[in-house]
Amino acid sequence: MSSFAIDQIQAVVCDFDGTLAHTQIDFAQMRSRTVELIKTWGLWQATMDQGLYVLELIEVAEDRLAADPFRRSQFRREADAVLEDVEIGFCAKGSPFPGIPDALMDLANAGMRIGIITRNCRRAVEAFLARHPLYFDLLLTRDDVPAVKPDRGHLLAALEVLHVAPDHALLVGDHRTDIECGQAAGAFTCGVLTDRTTREQFADYGADLVAADLAVVARFLLSGDTSELIACSPRRSL
């Protein structure tokens, strides 16, 4: 535990869906509608469905139209519309997880910078935040960056605006992409448990911390109390 110098953490950057917000976005529906669109455009290949996330699936299909910029742009607009339709519909019914608003304010009051980075679209997140205000210093959605998580650029872009070095930041998320993004950027990482990712999976991904939720993470950072953490195995000392 001594190698994790919590007093040097200056920024906590959080994923949105599944970490801060309970939106229950139907990713299976999003994927099936995206695949249907790709097939309608005649761009589908069997190799495209080998473990790709939806956004990456769209990029592969989009690249097949590289020789026709007009059709490529049109396809991308239609694909984005499919994603936004699903995201906005589910975010409209979502709510913050218990304790999240207070946890974010407690971290901010302690002097930490708060960022949110998400693969969701800005319209969906802003609609959610209009109904359920949360404290943050910076929000970067997929609409705001050239490449999204797990690309390290998503986190590095946030930290640049927050004026915090990666090795003084903690990225908190509920998915493998969060851990991979944080590691690639040189930040500490924390996995929060949902029905999608287990403690064992986060251990395999190499997360430095595992906790039930962000509220537990906040209490750990503010008090040093490790009793609520599920796991703590930092890879290096700050």
Short mmCIF file of C-alpha atoms in Angstrom, two decimals:
data_model
loop_
_atom_site.label_atom_id
_atom_site.label_comp_id
_atom_site.label_asym_id
_atom_site.label_seq_id
_atom_site.Cartn_x
_atom_site.Cartn_y
_atom_site.Cartn_z
CA MET A 1 0.00 0.00 0.00
CA SER A 2 2.87 2.42 0.72
CA SER A 3 3.80 2.60 -2.96
CA PHE A 4 0.49 4.26 -3.81
CA ALA A 5 1.08 7.85 -2.69
CA ILE A 6 -2.48 9.10 -2.55
CA ASP A 7 -1.43 12.58 -1.47
CA GLN A 8 0.18 13.04 -4.90
CA ILE A 9 -3.00 12.29 -6.87
CA GLN A 10 -4.01 15.64 -8.32
CA ALA A 11 -6.72 14.57 -10.76
CA VAL A 12 -9.41 11.92 -10.85
CA VAL A 13 -10.67 11.23 -14.37
CA CYS A 14 -13.82 9.15 -14.62
CA ASP A 15 -15.62 7.16 -17.24
CA PHE A 16 -19.30 8.10 -17.52
CA ASP A 17 -21.67 5.22 -18.25
CA GLY A 18 -21.30 2.44 -15.69
CA THR A 19 -19.00 4.51 -13.48
CA LEU A 20 -20.86 7.73 -12.71
CA ALA A 21 -24.20 7.05 -14.33
CA HIS A 22 -26.60 4.13 -14.38
CA THR A 23 -27.92 4.38 -17.93
CA GLN A 24 -28.21 0.71 -18.92
CA ILE A 25 -27.42 1.54 -22.55
CA ASP A 26 -28.35 -1.48 -24.63
CA PHE A 27 -25.04 -2.12 -26.36
CA ALA A 28 -26.38 -5.28 -27.98
CA GLN A 29 -29.10 -3.21 -29.67
CA MET A 30 -26.54 -0.60 -30.67
CA ARG A 31 -24.31 -3.24 -32.19
CA SER A 32 -27.08 -5.03 -34.09
CA ARG A 33 -28.39 -1.78 -35.56
CA THR A 34 -24.86 -0.78 -36.56
CA VAL A 35 -24.20 -4.12 -38.23
CA GLU A 36 -27.52 -3.82 -40.07
CA LEU A 37 -26.51 -0.37 -41.35
CA ILE A 38 -23.12 -1.62 -42.50
CA LYS A 39 -24.75 -4.49 -44.36
CA THR A 40 -27.27 -2.12 -45.97
CA TRP A 41 -24.34 -0.11 -47.31
CA GLY A 42 -22.76 -3.30 -48.68
CA LEU A 43 -19.68 -2.85 -46.52
CA TRP A 44 -19.95 -5.94 -44.33
CA GLN A 45 -17.18 -8.54 -44.22
CA ALA A 46 -17.13 -11.57 -41.94
CA THR A 47 -13.78 -10.52 -40.47
CA MET A 48 -15.29 -7.28 -39.21
CA ASP A 49 -17.08 -9.00 -36.34
CA GLN A 50 -14.02 -10.41 -34.62
CA GLY A 51 -13.96 -8.71 -31.25
CA LEU A 52 -14.32 -5.12 -32.45
CA TYR A 53 -16.21 -2.59 -30.35
CA VAL A 54 -19.01 -0.71 -32.12
CA LEU A 55 -17.01 2.48 -32.71
CA GLU A 56 -14.12 0.51 -34.14
CA LEU A 57 -16.52 -1.50 -36.28
CA ILE A 58 -17.81 1.74 -37.80
CA GLU A 59 -14.26 2.93 -38.47
CA VAL A 60 -13.41 -0.25 -40.36
CA ALA A 61 -16.53 0.09 -42.51
CA GLU A 62 -15.85 3.78 -43.02
CA ASP A 63 -12.32 3.04 -44.22
CA ARG A 64 -13.77 0.88 -47.00
CA LEU A 65 -15.20 4.10 -48.45
CA ALA A 66 -11.90 5.96 -48.39
CA ALA A 67 -11.94 6.42 -52.17
CA ASP A 68 -15.33 8.17 -52.05
CA PRO A 69 -15.26 11.02 -49.49
CA PHE A 70 -18.89 11.99 -50.12
CA ARG A 71 -20.27 8.48 -49.44
CA ARG A 72 -17.87 8.06 -46.55
CA SER A 73 -19.19 11.21 -44.92
CA GLN A 74 -22.79 10.17 -45.54
CA PHE A 75 -22.20 6.72 -44.03
CA ARG A 76 -20.58 8.24 -40.96
CA ARG A 77 -23.54 10.58 -40.41
CA GLU A 78 -25.95 7.66 -40.58
CA ALA A 79 -23.82 5.55 -38.23
CA ASP A 80 -23.53 8.42 -35.74
CA ALA A 81 -27.30 8.87 -35.87
CA VAL A 82 -27.81 5.22 -34.94
CA LEU A 83 -25.45 5.49 -31.97
CA GLU A 84 -26.93 8.77 -30.75
CA ASP A 85 -30.48 7.45 -31.01
CA VAL A 86 -29.65 4.57 -28.67
CA GLU A 87 -27.49 6.62 -26.29
CA ILE A 88 -29.87 9.56 -25.93
CA GLY A 89 -32.84 7.26 -25.41
CA PHE A 90 -31.20 5.38 -22.56
CA CYS A 91 -29.41 8.36 -20.98
CA ALA A 92 -32.77 10.13 -20.79
CA LYS A 93 -33.87 7.44 -18.35
CA GLY A 94 -30.60 7.21 -16.43
CA SER A 95 -29.51 8.48 -13.03
CA PRO A 96 -26.27 8.83 -11.06
CA PHE A 97 -25.18 5.91 -8.94
CA PRO A 98 -25.77 6.47 -5.20
CA GLY A 99 -23.15 8.69 -3.59
CA ILE A 100 -21.63 9.89 -6.86
CA PRO A 101 -22.59 13.60 -6.66
CA ASP A 102 -21.22 13.87 -3.12
CA ALA A 103 -18.07 11.90 -3.98
CA LEU A 104 -17.22 14.23 -6.86
CA MET A 105 -17.80 17.32 -4.71
CA ASP A 106 -15.70 15.89 -1.87
CA LEU A 107 -12.80 15.25 -4.24
CA ALA A 108 -13.10 18.73 -5.75
CA ASN A 109 -13.27 20.36 -2.31
CA ALA A 110 -10.05 18.54 -1.43
CA GLY A 111 -8.37 20.29 -4.36
CA MET A 112 -8.45 17.51 -6.92
CA ARG A 113 -9.26 18.21 -10.54
CA ILE A 114 -12.18 16.21 -11.92
CA GLY A 115 -12.46 15.04 -15.52
CA ILE A 116 -14.94 12.88 -17.39
CA ILE A 117 -13.92 11.03 -20.55
CA THR A 118 -16.43 8.90 -22.39
CA ARG A 119 -16.99 7.07 -25.65
CA ASN A 120 -20.58 8.38 -25.56
CA CYS A 121 -21.73 11.35 -27.63
CA ARG A 122 -21.86 14.82 -26.11
CA ARG A 123 -25.59 15.28 -26.70
CA ALA A 124 -26.47 12.24 -24.59
CA VAL A 125 -24.14 13.14 -21.72
CA GLU A 126 -25.18 16.79 -21.63
CA ALA A 127 -28.86 15.80 -21.65
CA PHE A 128 -28.18 13.56 -18.66
CA LEU A 129 -26.23 16.27 -16.83
CA ALA A 130 -28.99 18.81 -17.42
CA ARG A 131 -31.28 16.56 -15.37
CA HIS A 132 -28.67 15.29 -12.92
CA PRO A 133 -25.92 17.90 -12.40
CA LEU A 134 -22.54 16.49 -11.41
CA TYR A 135 -19.40 18.43 -10.55
CA PHE A 136 -16.53 18.23 -13.03
CA ASP A 137 -13.85 20.49 -14.48
CA LEU A 138 -13.73 18.91 -17.92
CA LEU A 139 -15.85 16.66 -20.13
CA LEU A 140 -14.40 15.03 -23.25
CA THR A 141 -16.81 12.87 -25.25
CA ARG A 142 -16.10 11.02 -28.48
CA ASP A 143 -17.17 14.15 -30.33
CA ASP A 144 -14.31 16.11 -28.78
CA VAL A 145 -11.25 13.98 -29.55
CA PRO A 146 -9.71 12.34 -32.65
CA ALA A 147 -9.46 8.94 -30.93
CA VAL A 148 -11.35 7.56 -27.94
CA LYS A 149 -10.47 5.14 -25.15
CA PRO A 150 -8.58 2.82 -25.13
CA ASP A 151 -6.41 5.23 -27.12
CA ARG A 152 -4.27 7.06 -24.59
CA GLY A 153 -4.87 10.33 -26.42
CA HIS A 154 -8.33 10.57 -24.90
CA LEU A 155 -6.92 10.73 -21.37
CA LEU A 156 -3.85 12.77 -22.30
CA ALA A 157 -6.07 15.42 -23.92
CA ALA A 158 -8.04 15.70 -20.67
CA LEU A 159 -4.95 15.89 -18.49
CA GLU A 160 -3.44 18.58 -20.71
CA VAL A 161 -6.46 20.81 -20.10
CA LEU A 162 -6.48 19.94 -16.40
CA HIS A 163 -2.74 20.74 -16.20
CA VAL A 164 -1.96 17.47 -14.44
CA ALA A 165 0.81 15.03 -15.36
CA PRO A 166 -0.28 11.43 -16.06
CA ASP A 167 1.63 10.02 -13.11
CA HIS A 168 -0.40 12.27 -10.80
CA ALA A 169 -3.74 11.13 -12.17
CA LEU A 170 -6.12 8.27 -11.45
CA LEU A 171 -8.44 6.99 -14.18
CA VAL A 172 -11.58 5.32 -12.81
CA GLY A 173 -13.79 3.16 -15.00
CA ASP A 174 -15.85 0.02 -15.28
CA HIS A 175 -14.42 -1.40 -18.49
CA ARG A 176 -11.23 -2.86 -19.91
CA THR A 177 -10.87 0.13 -22.23
CA ASP A 178 -10.52 2.41 -19.20
CA ILE A 179 -7.69 0.40 -17.73
CA GLU A 180 -5.89 0.09 -21.06
CA CYS A 181 -6.24 3.83 -21.69
CA GLY A 182 -4.88 4.78 -18.28
CA GLN A 183 -1.96 2.39 -18.51
CA ALA A 184 -1.01 3.57 -21.98
CA ALA A 185 -1.05 7.18 -20.80
CA GLY A 186 1.05 6.44 -17.71
CA ALA A 187 -1.70 7.10 -15.15
CA PHE A 188 -2.87 5.02 -12.23
CA THR A 189 -6.06 3.06 -12.84
CA CYS A 190 -9.02 1.88 -10.80
CA GLY A 191 -11.73 -0.54 -11.85
CA VAL A 192 -15.20 -0.22 -10.39
CA LEU A 193 -17.34 -3.32 -10.35
CA THR A 194 -20.45 -3.79 -12.43
CA ASP A 195 -22.20 -6.83 -13.84
CA ARG A 196 -19.91 -6.49 -16.88
CA THR A 197 -16.48 -6.73 -15.24
CA THR A 198 -15.28 -8.75 -12.24
CA ARG A 199 -12.48 -8.29 -9.74
CA GLU A 200 -10.57 -11.12 -11.41
CA GLN A 201 -10.86 -9.47 -14.82
CA PHE A 202 -9.59 -6.15 -13.49
CA ALA A 203 -6.67 -8.02 -11.91
CA ASP A 204 -5.90 -9.60 -15.29
CA TYR A 205 -6.04 -6.16 -16.93
CA GLY A 206 -3.55 -4.85 -14.36
CA ALA A 207 -5.72 -2.27 -12.59
CA ASP A 208 -3.96 -0.65 -9.64
CA LEU A 209 -7.14 -0.51 -7.56
CA VAL A 210 -10.50 -2.24 -7.56
CA ALA A 211 -13.48 -0.82 -5.69
CA ALA A 212 -17.23 -1.21 -5.54
CA ASP A 213 -17.80 2.33 -6.80
CA LEU A 214 -16.38 5.84 -7.03
CA ALA A 215 -17.66 6.73 -3.56
CA VAL A 216 -15.33 4.10 -2.10
CA VAL A 217 -12.46 5.44 -4.21
CA ALA A 218 -13.11 8.97 -2.97
CA ARG A 219 -13.06 7.90 0.68
CA PHE A 220 -9.79 6.06 0.09
CA LEU A 221 -8.15 9.06 -1.59
CA LEU A 222 -9.36 11.48 1.08
CA SER A 223 -8.66 9.40 4.18
CA GLY A 224 -6.22 6.66 3.19
CA ASP A 225 -8.63 4.04 4.56
CA THR A 226 -8.13 0.85 2.57
CA SER A 227 -10.76 -1.21 4.37
CA GLU A 228 -13.39 -0.77 1.65
CA LEU A 229 -11.08 -1.46 -1.29
CA ILE A 230 -11.50 -4.82 -2.96
CA ALA A 231 -7.91 -4.84 -4.23
CA CYS A 232 -4.90 -2.58 -4.29
CA SER A 233 -1.83 -3.59 -6.24
CA PRO A 234 -0.16 -0.49 -7.69
CA ARG A 235 2.37 -1.23 -10.41
CA ARG A 236 4.80 1.48 -9.36
CA SER A 237 5.46 4.23 -6.86
CA LEU A 238 4.59 7.80 -7.68
#
